[in-house]
Amino acid sequence: MTPNDIAAKLTGLATKYHIRDVTLLAGRLLMSFIFLHEGVTLATHFDGAAKAMAAQGVGLPLFVATIALQLGAGLSVATGLLTRLGGIGLGLFCLSTALLFHVNFANQNELLHFEKDLAISGGMFVLAAVGAGTLSLDWLLARYLEKRRRDKEMVNALLAVENQFSLEVRLPV
């Protein structure tokens, strides 16, 4: 595929979907991948990972909660369902990980992990601020609920009109 072909496909995609929403989808998928991958890795190698985390002072309940957060909030961000909540959760998780585990700045690797966690945290907070965009389950759910609300209002209006014009027949007894 030539660069012109790629540009033509991207232009077509940009005209079909708003470029902001395509960018938000790509960003959500890229940011969620690290959490989904890590969550699956920890879950599939549970015993060894639990021992390694215990050596770092992380107890089993917190370790299980970490796996649940990475998988649950990772899926939330990837699918765009409750994206703001998932973004806040993962942003706080990265911020706390940076501040609790990567503070030995004399070690270049620790400094790199500290900076990486801060950057991911910032990205998650930005995502929480702007939302998932239209290419998300949040957007689809909001449209569905809005349609249900309008349908309910229409039914109530029709019932009100019907009640105004209904004849009350009383039989003499």
Coordinates of C-alpha atoms in Angstrom, one line a residue:
M1 CA 0.0 0.0 0.0
T2 CA 1.5 3.3 -1.1
P3 CA 1.5 6.4 1.1
N4 CA -1.1 8.0 -1.3
D5 CA -3.4 5.0 -0.8
I6 CA -3.0 5.3 3.0
A7 CA -3.7 9.0 2.8
A8 CA -6.8 8.4 0.6
K9 CA -8.1 5.8 3.1
L10 CA -7.5 8.1 6.1
T11 CA -9.2 11.0 4.3
G12 CA -12.2 8.8 3.6
L13 CA -12.3 7.7 7.2
A14 CA -12.0 11.3 8.4
T15 CA -15.0 12.4 6.2
K16 CA -17.1 9.5 7.4
Y17 CA -16.3 9.9 11.0
H18 CA -15.3 13.1 12.7
I19 CA -11.5 13.1 13.1
R20 CA -11.8 13.8 16.8
D21 CA -13.8 10.7 17.4
V22 CA -11.4 8.5 15.4
T23 CA -8.5 10.0 17.4
L24 CA -10.3 9.3 20.7
L25 CA -11.0 5.7 19.7
A26 CA -7.4 5.2 18.7
G27 CA -6.1 6.8 21.9
R28 CA -8.5 4.8 24.0
L29 CA -7.4 1.5 22.4
L30 CA -3.7 2.3 22.7
M31 CA -4.0 3.4 26.4
S32 CA -6.1 0.5 27.4
F33 CA -3.8 -2.1 25.8
I34 CA -1.1 -1.8 28.5
F35 CA -3.7 -2.4 31.3
L36 CA -5.5 -5.3 29.5
H37 CA -2.2 -7.0 28.7
E38 CA -0.8 -6.6 32.2
G39 CA -4.1 -7.7 33.8
V40 CA -4.3 -10.9 31.7
T41 CA -0.6 -11.6 32.3
L42 CA -1.0 -11.2 36.1
A43 CA -4.2 -13.4 36.1
T44 CA -2.6 -16.2 34.0
H45 CA 0.5 -16.2 36.1
F46 CA -1.3 -15.6 39.4
D47 CA 0.8 -17.6 41.8
G48 CA 4.2 -16.3 40.7
A49 CA 2.9 -12.7 40.3
A50 CA 1.3 -12.9 43.8
K51 CA 4.6 -14.0 45.3
A52 CA 6.5 -11.2 43.5
M53 CA 3.9 -8.6 44.7
A54 CA 4.1 -9.9 48.2
A55 CA 7.8 -9.3 48.1
Q56 CA 7.1 -5.7 47.3
G57 CA 4.7 -5.5 50.2
V58 CA 1.4 -5.8 48.3
G59 CA -1.0 -8.2 50.0
L60 CA -3.2 -10.7 48.2
P61 CA -6.5 -8.6 48.4
L62 CA -4.8 -5.6 46.9
F63 CA -3.2 -7.7 44.2
V64 CA -6.5 -9.2 43.2
A65 CA -8.0 -5.7 43.3
T66 CA -5.2 -4.5 41.0
I67 CA -6.0 -7.3 38.5
A68 CA -9.7 -6.4 38.6
L69 CA -9.0 -2.7 38.1
Q70 CA -6.7 -3.3 35.2
L71 CA -9.1 -5.6 33.4
G72 CA -12.3 -3.8 34.3
A73 CA -11.2 -0.3 33.8
G74 CA -9.1 -1.3 30.8
L75 CA -12.2 -2.8 29.1
S76 CA -14.1 0.3 30.1
V77 CA -11.7 2.6 28.4
A78 CA -11.3 0.3 25.3
T79 CA -15.0 -0.2 24.7
G80 CA -16.0 3.3 25.7
L81 CA -18.5 2.2 28.4
L82 CA -18.2 4.3 31.6
T83 CA -15.1 5.7 30.0
R84 CA -14.8 8.7 32.4
L85 CA -14.9 6.4 35.4
G86 CA -12.4 4.0 33.9
G87 CA -10.1 6.9 33.0
I88 CA -10.2 8.3 36.5
G89 CA -9.6 4.9 38.1
L90 CA -6.6 4.1 35.9
G91 CA -5.3 7.6 36.2
L92 CA -5.3 7.4 40.0
F93 CA -3.8 3.9 39.8
C94 CA -0.9 5.1 37.6
L95 CA -0.4 8.1 39.8
S96 CA -0.2 6.0 43.0
T97 CA 2.0 3.4 41.3
A98 CA 4.4 6.2 40.3
L99 CA 4.5 7.7 43.8
L100 CA 4.7 4.4 45.7
F101 CA 6.9 2.1 43.6
H102 CA 9.1 4.3 41.3
V103 CA 10.7 6.8 43.6
N104 CA 14.4 5.7 43.4
F105 CA 15.4 8.4 40.9
A106 CA 19.1 7.4 41.1
N107 CA 18.1 4.3 39.1
Q108 CA 17.4 5.4 35.5
N109 CA 14.9 2.6 34.9
E110 CA 12.9 3.6 38.0
L111 CA 12.9 7.2 36.8
L112 CA 11.7 6.1 33.4
H113 CA 8.8 4.1 34.9
F114 CA 7.9 7.1 37.1
E115 CA 7.7 9.4 34.1
K116 CA 5.8 6.8 32.1
D117 CA 3.2 6.3 34.9
L118 CA 2.8 10.1 35.2
A119 CA 2.3 10.4 31.4
I120 CA -0.3 7.6 31.3
S121 CA -2.0 9.1 34.3
G122 CA -2.2 12.5 32.6
G123 CA -3.6 10.9 29.4
M124 CA -6.3 9.1 31.5
F125 CA -7.3 12.3 33.2
V126 CA -7.6 14.0 29.8
L127 CA -9.8 11.1 28.6
A128 CA -11.9 11.5 31.7
A129 CA -12.3 15.2 31.0
V130 CA -13.3 14.9 27.3
G131 CA -15.1 11.6 27.3
A132 CA -15.1 8.7 24.8
G133 CA -16.5 10.4 21.7
T134 CA -19.2 9.0 19.4
L135 CA -17.4 5.8 18.6
S136 CA -18.1 4.3 22.0
L137 CA -20.7 2.3 23.9
D138 CA -21.2 5.4 26.1
W139 CA -22.5 7.3 23.1
L140 CA -24.7 4.4 21.9
L141 CA -26.2 4.0 25.4
A142 CA -26.8 7.7 25.7
R143 CA -28.6 7.7 22.3
Y144 CA -30.7 4.7 23.3
L145 CA -31.7 6.2 26.6
E146 CA -32.6 9.5 24.9
K147 CA -34.8 7.6 22.5
R148 CA -36.5 5.7 25.3
R149 CA -37.1 9.0 27.1
R150 CA -38.7 10.6 24.0
D151 CA -40.8 7.5 23.4
K152 CA -42.1 7.6 27.0
E153 CA -42.9 11.3 26.6
M154 CA -44.8 10.6 23.4
V155 CA -46.8 7.8 25.1
N156 CA -47.7 10.1 28.0
A157 CA -48.8 12.8 25.6
L158 CA -51.0 10.4 23.6
L159 CA -52.5 9.1 26.8
A160 CA -53.2 12.6 28.0
V161 CA -54.9 13.5 24.7
E162 CA -56.9 10.2 24.8
N163 CA -58.1 11.0 28.3
Q164 CA -59.3 14.5 27.3
F165 CA -61.5 13.1 24.5
S166 CA -62.8 10.0 26.1
L167 CA -66.5 9.9 26.8
E168 CA -67.8 8.9 30.1
V169 CA -71.0 6.9 29.8
R170 CA -73.2 6.5 32.9
L171 CA -76.0 4.1 32.8
P172 CA -79.1 5.1 34.9
V173 CA -79.5 2.6 37.7

